[in-house]
Coordinates of C-alpha atoms in Angstrom, one line a residue:
Chain A
M1 CA -6.7 19.6 -38.5
A2 CA -9.0 17.6 -36.3
N3 CA -7.7 14.2 -35.2
T4 CA -10.8 12.5 -36.7
D5 CA -9.2 9.1 -37.2
G6 CA -8.0 9.0 -33.6
F7 CA -11.4 9.9 -32.3
M8 CA -13.2 7.3 -34.4
D9 CA -10.6 4.7 -33.3
A10 CA -11.6 5.6 -29.7
A11 CA -15.3 5.1 -30.6
L12 CA -14.5 1.8 -32.2
A13 CA -12.7 0.7 -29.0
E14 CA -15.9 1.5 -27.1
A15 CA -17.8 -0.6 -29.6
R16 CA -15.5 -3.6 -29.1
D17 CA -15.8 -3.3 -25.3
A18 CA -19.6 -3.2 -25.7
A19 CA -19.4 -6.5 -27.7
A20 CA -17.3 -8.1 -25.0
R21 CA -20.1 -7.3 -22.5
G22 CA -22.8 -8.8 -24.8
E23 CA -24.1 -5.4 -25.8
V24 CA -24.9 -4.5 -29.4
P25 CA -21.4 -3.2 -30.5
V26 CA -21.8 0.5 -31.0
G27 CA -19.4 3.1 -29.4
A28 CA -19.2 6.8 -29.2
V29 CA -17.0 9.6 -28.0
L30 CA -17.8 13.3 -27.5
V31 CA -15.0 15.8 -28.2
L32 CA -14.8 19.4 -27.1
D33 CA -11.8 21.6 -28.0
G34 CA -9.9 18.6 -29.2
V35 CA -10.3 16.6 -26.0
I36 CA -12.5 13.5 -25.4
I37 CA -14.9 14.6 -22.6
A38 CA -17.1 11.4 -22.6
R39 CA -16.8 7.9 -24.1
S40 CA -19.2 5.0 -23.9
G41 CA -20.4 1.9 -25.6
N42 CA -24.0 0.9 -26.0
R43 CA -25.1 -0.1 -22.5
T44 CA -28.9 -0.9 -22.8
R45 CA -28.5 -4.3 -21.2
A46 CA -26.2 -3.3 -18.4
D47 CA -28.4 -0.4 -17.4
N48 CA -31.8 -2.0 -18.2
D49 CA -32.4 1.1 -20.2
V50 CA -33.6 1.2 -23.8
T51 CA -32.4 4.8 -24.0
A52 CA -28.8 3.9 -23.1
H53 CA -27.5 4.0 -26.7
A54 CA -23.8 5.1 -26.9
E55 CA -24.8 8.5 -28.2
I56 CA -27.2 9.2 -25.4
A57 CA -24.8 7.9 -22.9
V58 CA -22.0 10.3 -23.9
I59 CA -24.4 13.2 -24.1
R60 CA -25.7 12.5 -20.7
D61 CA -22.2 11.9 -19.2
A62 CA -20.8 15.0 -20.8
S63 CA -23.7 17.2 -19.6
A64 CA -23.3 15.9 -16.1
A65 CA -19.6 16.5 -16.1
L66 CA -19.9 20.0 -17.5
G67 CA -23.1 20.9 -15.5
Q68 CA -24.9 22.1 -18.6
E69 CA -27.7 20.8 -20.8
R70 CA -26.4 21.9 -24.2
L71 CA -23.1 20.9 -25.8
A72 CA -22.7 23.6 -28.4
G73 CA -19.3 23.3 -30.1
A74 CA -19.0 19.6 -29.2
D75 CA -18.4 16.9 -31.9
L76 CA -19.8 13.4 -31.6
Y77 CA -18.1 10.4 -33.1
V78 CA -20.2 7.2 -33.3
T79 CA -19.6 3.9 -35.1
L80 CA -23.1 3.5 -36.4
E81 CA -25.6 6.0 -38.0
P82 CA -27.7 7.3 -35.1
C83 CA -31.3 6.1 -34.8
T84 CA -34.3 8.3 -34.6
M85 CA -34.1 8.7 -30.8
C86 CA -30.4 9.6 -30.9
A87 CA -30.6 11.9 -33.9
A88 CA -33.2 14.0 -32.0
A89 CA -31.1 14.0 -28.8
I90 CA -28.1 15.1 -30.9
S91 CA -30.2 18.0 -32.2
F92 CA -31.4 19.0 -28.7
A93 CA -27.9 18.9 -27.3
R94 CA -26.8 21.3 -30.1
I95 CA -23.9 19.1 -31.2
R96 CA -21.8 20.9 -33.8
R97 CA -20.5 18.0 -35.9
L98 CA -21.6 14.4 -36.2
Y99 CA -19.1 11.8 -37.5
Y100 CA -20.5 8.3 -38.0
G101 CA -19.1 5.0 -39.3
A102 CA -21.5 2.6 -40.9
E103 CA -24.9 3.4 -42.3
D104 CA -27.9 1.7 -40.8
P105 CA -30.7 1.3 -43.4
K106 CA -33.0 -0.5 -40.9
G107 CA -32.8 1.9 -38.0
G108 CA -30.8 4.9 -39.0
A109 CA -32.4 8.4 -39.0
V110 CA -29.7 10.6 -40.5
D111 CA -29.2 9.4 -44.1
N112 CA -31.9 6.7 -43.8
G113 CA -35.3 6.5 -42.2
V114 CA -36.8 9.8 -41.1
R115 CA -33.7 11.8 -42.1
F116 CA -34.4 13.9 -39.0
F117 CA -31.9 16.7 -39.6
S118 CA -33.7 17.6 -42.8
Q119 CA -37.2 17.8 -41.2
P120 CA -39.1 21.0 -40.3
T121 CA -39.5 19.7 -36.7
C122 CA -35.7 19.6 -36.3
H123 CA -34.5 23.0 -34.9
H124 CA -30.8 22.4 -34.9
A125 CA -28.8 20.2 -37.3
P126 CA -25.1 19.2 -36.9
E127 CA -22.7 19.0 -39.8
V128 CA -22.6 15.3 -40.8
Y129 CA -19.6 13.3 -42.0
S130 CA -20.0 9.6 -42.6
G131 CA -18.0 6.6 -43.5
L132 CA -15.1 7.0 -41.0
G133 CA -14.1 3.5 -39.8
E134 CA -17.1 2.2 -41.7
T135 CA -15.6 -1.2 -42.5
E136 CA -14.6 -2.1 -38.9
A137 CA -17.8 -0.6 -37.5
A138 CA -20.0 -2.7 -39.8
S139 CA -18.0 -5.9 -39.3
L140 CA -18.3 -5.6 -35.5
L141 CA -22.0 -5.5 -35.9
T142 CA -22.4 -8.3 -38.5
G143 CA -20.1 -10.5 -36.4
F144 CA -22.1 -9.8 -33.3
F145 CA -25.5 -10.6 -34.9
R146 CA -24.1 -13.7 -36.7
A147 CA -22.8 -15.1 -33.4
K148 CA -26.2 -14.4 -31.8
R149 CA -28.0 -16.3 -34.5
E150 CA -25.7 -19.3 -34.0
D151 CA -26.3 -19.3 -30.2
Chain Z
M1 CA -62.6 0.0 -18.3
A2 CA -59.3 1.7 -17.8
N3 CA -59.1 4.7 -15.5
T4 CA -57.8 6.8 -18.3
D5 CA -59.0 10.2 -16.9
G6 CA -57.4 9.5 -13.6
F7 CA -54.1 8.6 -15.1
M8 CA -54.1 11.7 -17.3
D9 CA -55.0 13.8 -14.3
A10 CA -51.9 12.3 -12.6
A11 CA -49.8 13.3 -15.7
L12 CA -51.2 16.8 -15.6
A13 CA -50.2 17.1 -11.9
E14 CA -46.7 16.2 -12.9
A15 CA -46.8 18.9 -15.6
R16 CA -48.0 21.5 -13.0
D17 CA -45.1 20.5 -10.7
A18 CA -42.7 20.8 -13.5
A19 CA -43.9 24.4 -14.2
A20 CA -43.5 25.2 -10.6
R21 CA -39.8 24.1 -10.9
G22 CA -39.3 26.3 -14.0
E23 CA -39.3 23.3 -16.3
V24 CA -41.3 23.1 -19.5
P25 CA -44.6 21.8 -18.1
V26 CA -45.0 18.3 -19.5
G27 CA -45.8 15.4 -17.3
A28 CA -46.1 11.6 -17.7
V29 CA -47.1 8.5 -15.9
L30 CA -46.5 4.9 -16.8
V31 CA -49.2 2.4 -15.9
L32 CA -48.9 -1.4 -15.7
D33 CA -51.8 -3.6 -14.7
G34 CA -53.8 -0.6 -13.7
V35 CA -51.2 0.8 -11.3
I36 CA -48.9 3.8 -11.8
I37 CA -45.3 2.4 -11.7
A38 CA -43.5 5.7 -12.6
R39 CA -44.4 9.4 -12.7
S40 CA -42.4 12.4 -13.7
G41 CA -42.4 15.8 -15.1
N42 CA -40.0 17.1 -17.6
R43 CA -36.7 17.5 -15.7
T44 CA -34.1 18.7 -18.3
R45 CA -33.1 21.7 -16.3
A46 CA -32.9 20.0 -13.0
D47 CA -30.8 17.1 -14.4
N48 CA -28.8 19.1 -16.9
D49 CA -29.9 16.5 -19.4
V50 CA -31.6 17.3 -22.7
T51 CA -32.9 13.7 -22.8
A52 CA -34.8 14.0 -19.5
H53 CA -38.2 14.6 -21.1
A54 CA -41.1 13.3 -19.0
E55 CA -41.6 10.2 -21.2
I56 CA -37.9 9.2 -21.1
A57 CA -37.8 9.8 -17.3
V58 CA -40.8 7.5 -16.6
I59 CA -39.4 4.8 -19.0
R60 CA -36.0 4.9 -17.3
D61 CA -37.5 4.9 -13.8
A62 CA -39.9 2.1 -14.6
S63 CA -37.2 0.0 -16.2
A64 CA -34.9 0.6 -13.2
A65 CA -37.7 -0.4 -10.8
L66 CA -38.6 -3.5 -12.7
G67 CA -35.1 -4.5 -13.6
Q68 CA -36.0 -4.9 -17.3
E69 CA -35.3 -3.0 -20.5
R70 CA -38.7 -3.5 -22.1
L71 CA -42.1 -2.5 -20.8
A72 CA -44.4 -4.7 -22.9
G73 CA -48.0 -4.3 -21.6
A74 CA -47.3 -0.9 -20.1
D75 CA -49.3 2.2 -21.0
L76 CA -47.9 5.7 -21.2
Y77 CA -49.9 8.8 -20.4
V78 CA -48.3 12.1 -21.3
T79 CA -49.7 15.6 -21.5
L80 CA -48.0 16.6 -24.8
E81 CA -47.5 14.7 -28.1
P82 CA -44.1 13.0 -27.8
C83 CA -41.2 14.5 -29.8
T84 CA -39.0 12.5 -32.2
M85 CA -36.7 11.3 -29.4
C86 CA -39.4 10.2 -27.1
A87 CA -41.5 8.5 -29.9
A88 CA -38.5 6.3 -30.7
A89 CA -37.9 5.5 -27.0
I90 CA -41.6 4.6 -26.6
S91 CA -41.2 2.2 -29.5
F92 CA -37.9 0.7 -28.2
A93 CA -39.6 0.1 -24.8
R94 CA -42.5 -1.8 -26.4
I95 CA -45.1 0.4 -24.8
R96 CA -48.5 -1.0 -25.5
R97 CA -50.7 2.1 -25.5
L98 CA -49.8 5.8 -25.7
Y99 CA -52.4 8.4 -24.5
Y100 CA -51.4 12.0 -25.0
G101 CA -53.0 15.3 -24.3
A102 CA -52.2 18.3 -26.6
E103 CA -50.8 18.0 -30.1
D104 CA -47.4 19.6 -30.8
P105 CA -47.2 20.7 -34.5
K106 CA -43.7 22.2 -33.9
G107 CA -42.0 19.3 -32.2
G108 CA -44.4 16.3 -32.1
A109 CA -43.5 13.1 -33.9
V110 CA -46.7 11.0 -33.6
D111 CA -49.4 12.9 -35.5
N112 CA -47.1 15.6 -36.7
G113 CA -43.5 15.8 -37.9
V114 CA -41.9 12.5 -38.8
R115 CA -44.9 10.5 -37.7
F116 CA -42.5 7.9 -36.4
F117 CA -44.9 5.1 -35.7
S118 CA -45.9 4.9 -39.3
Q119 CA -42.3 4.7 -40.6
P120 CA -40.6 1.6 -42.0
T121 CA -37.7 2.1 -39.5
C122 CA -40.2 1.9 -36.6
H123 CA -40.3 -1.8 -35.5
H124 CA -43.0 -1.5 -32.8
A125 CA -45.8 1.0 -32.6
P126 CA -48.1 1.5 -29.6
E127 CA -51.9 2.1 -30.0
V128 CA -52.3 5.9 -29.8
Y129 CA -55.1 7.8 -28.2
S130 CA -55.0 11.6 -28.2
G131 CA -56.9 14.6 -26.8
L132 CA -57.3 13.5 -23.2
G133 CA -56.9 16.5 -21.0
E134 CA -55.9 18.5 -24.0
T135 CA -57.2 21.9 -22.9
E136 CA -55.4 21.9 -19.6
A137 CA -52.2 20.4 -21.1
A138 CA -52.1 23.1 -23.8
S139 CA -53.0 25.9 -21.4
L140 CA -50.2 25.0 -19.0
L141 CA -47.7 25.2 -21.9
T142 CA -49.1 28.5 -23.4
G143 CA -49.1 30.1 -19.9
F144 CA -45.5 29.0 -19.3
F145 CA -44.1 30.3 -22.5
R146 CA -46.2 33.6 -22.2
A147 CA -44.7 34.1 -18.7
K148 CA -41.2 33.5 -20.1
R149 CA -41.6 36.0 -22.9
E150 CA -42.7 38.6 -20.3
D151 CA -39.7 38.0 -18.0

C-alpha cells in the first residue's frame, strides 16, 4: 500500500516552510516508484514568477532531474486543490494520480471552477483523491491570510 | 496606435524558429510601453518542461528581467490561442491585452474549451483580440503536424 500519509506529511512540511518565507503556504511532492523525486513549496515571491506554484515547481524540478518532459507513473501530492494553470500542467505531464488536501472553491480547477479534468480539451486526466491532510492544509492557509489582513 | 502587426510578426518569427528546432511552432512576445521585453518560441522539448509554452516562457523571462511577479500594463502577442495553463498564467500575471493569431478548438481556453477569462474563478481578465496573423500562424502548425505524420 502506498505511503500516502507520509507523502502528504512531506507536502505539508513544504507548505509550512513556504509560510515561513512569506509565501502562500502550499506545498507539493512528486513521487515515482515510492520515492519522492521533487519537493517544493509555493515560491512565486522568491522567484518573481507567477507560475512558480508548488505543483509546477515539482513538475519542472522532476523533469529536469529525469531529463524528460512527461512524468507518466508519477503521483503528485499537494496540500491545496490545484488551480486552473496547475491542473492543465498536471495533465500535460501525464501525472498518474493526484492527491490533494483542502478544496479551493475560489481558485481550484479540479472539483471546483473549470473542473479541467472533465473537459473535452483535457487529453489526460489523473486519478484524483482529495481530503488527505485537509484540516492542517486549510488551517495553514487561513492562518496565513488572517495574519496578512492584520499586518 | 500600437504597432500590433509588427509585434505579431515578431511572434510569428519565434514560431518559425521553434519549428526549425523541432518544437511545436508557437511563438510569443511580451510588450511593455511599446517595446518588446521578452520573446520566445515554444521550448518544451529543449527544456524538458511541459510548462515551457511560449506564453509562459515570455512571462517568466519578463518577470525575471523586471524583478517583479506581475506584469500589469504589458501586452502579450502569441500566434495560437492560449491553452488552459497559459490562460491562467496570463491572468495571474495581470497581462493587460492578449492578441492571438489562430484559434485552437482542441486545446484553447480563451474562445474555446474552458473559456477561462469568463469564469468566476478567473480574477483578472485581459482584453482579447484575435485573428492577427491567423493564416500564417495556422499554416505553420498544420505544416508541422503534417510533416510529423509523414515521418
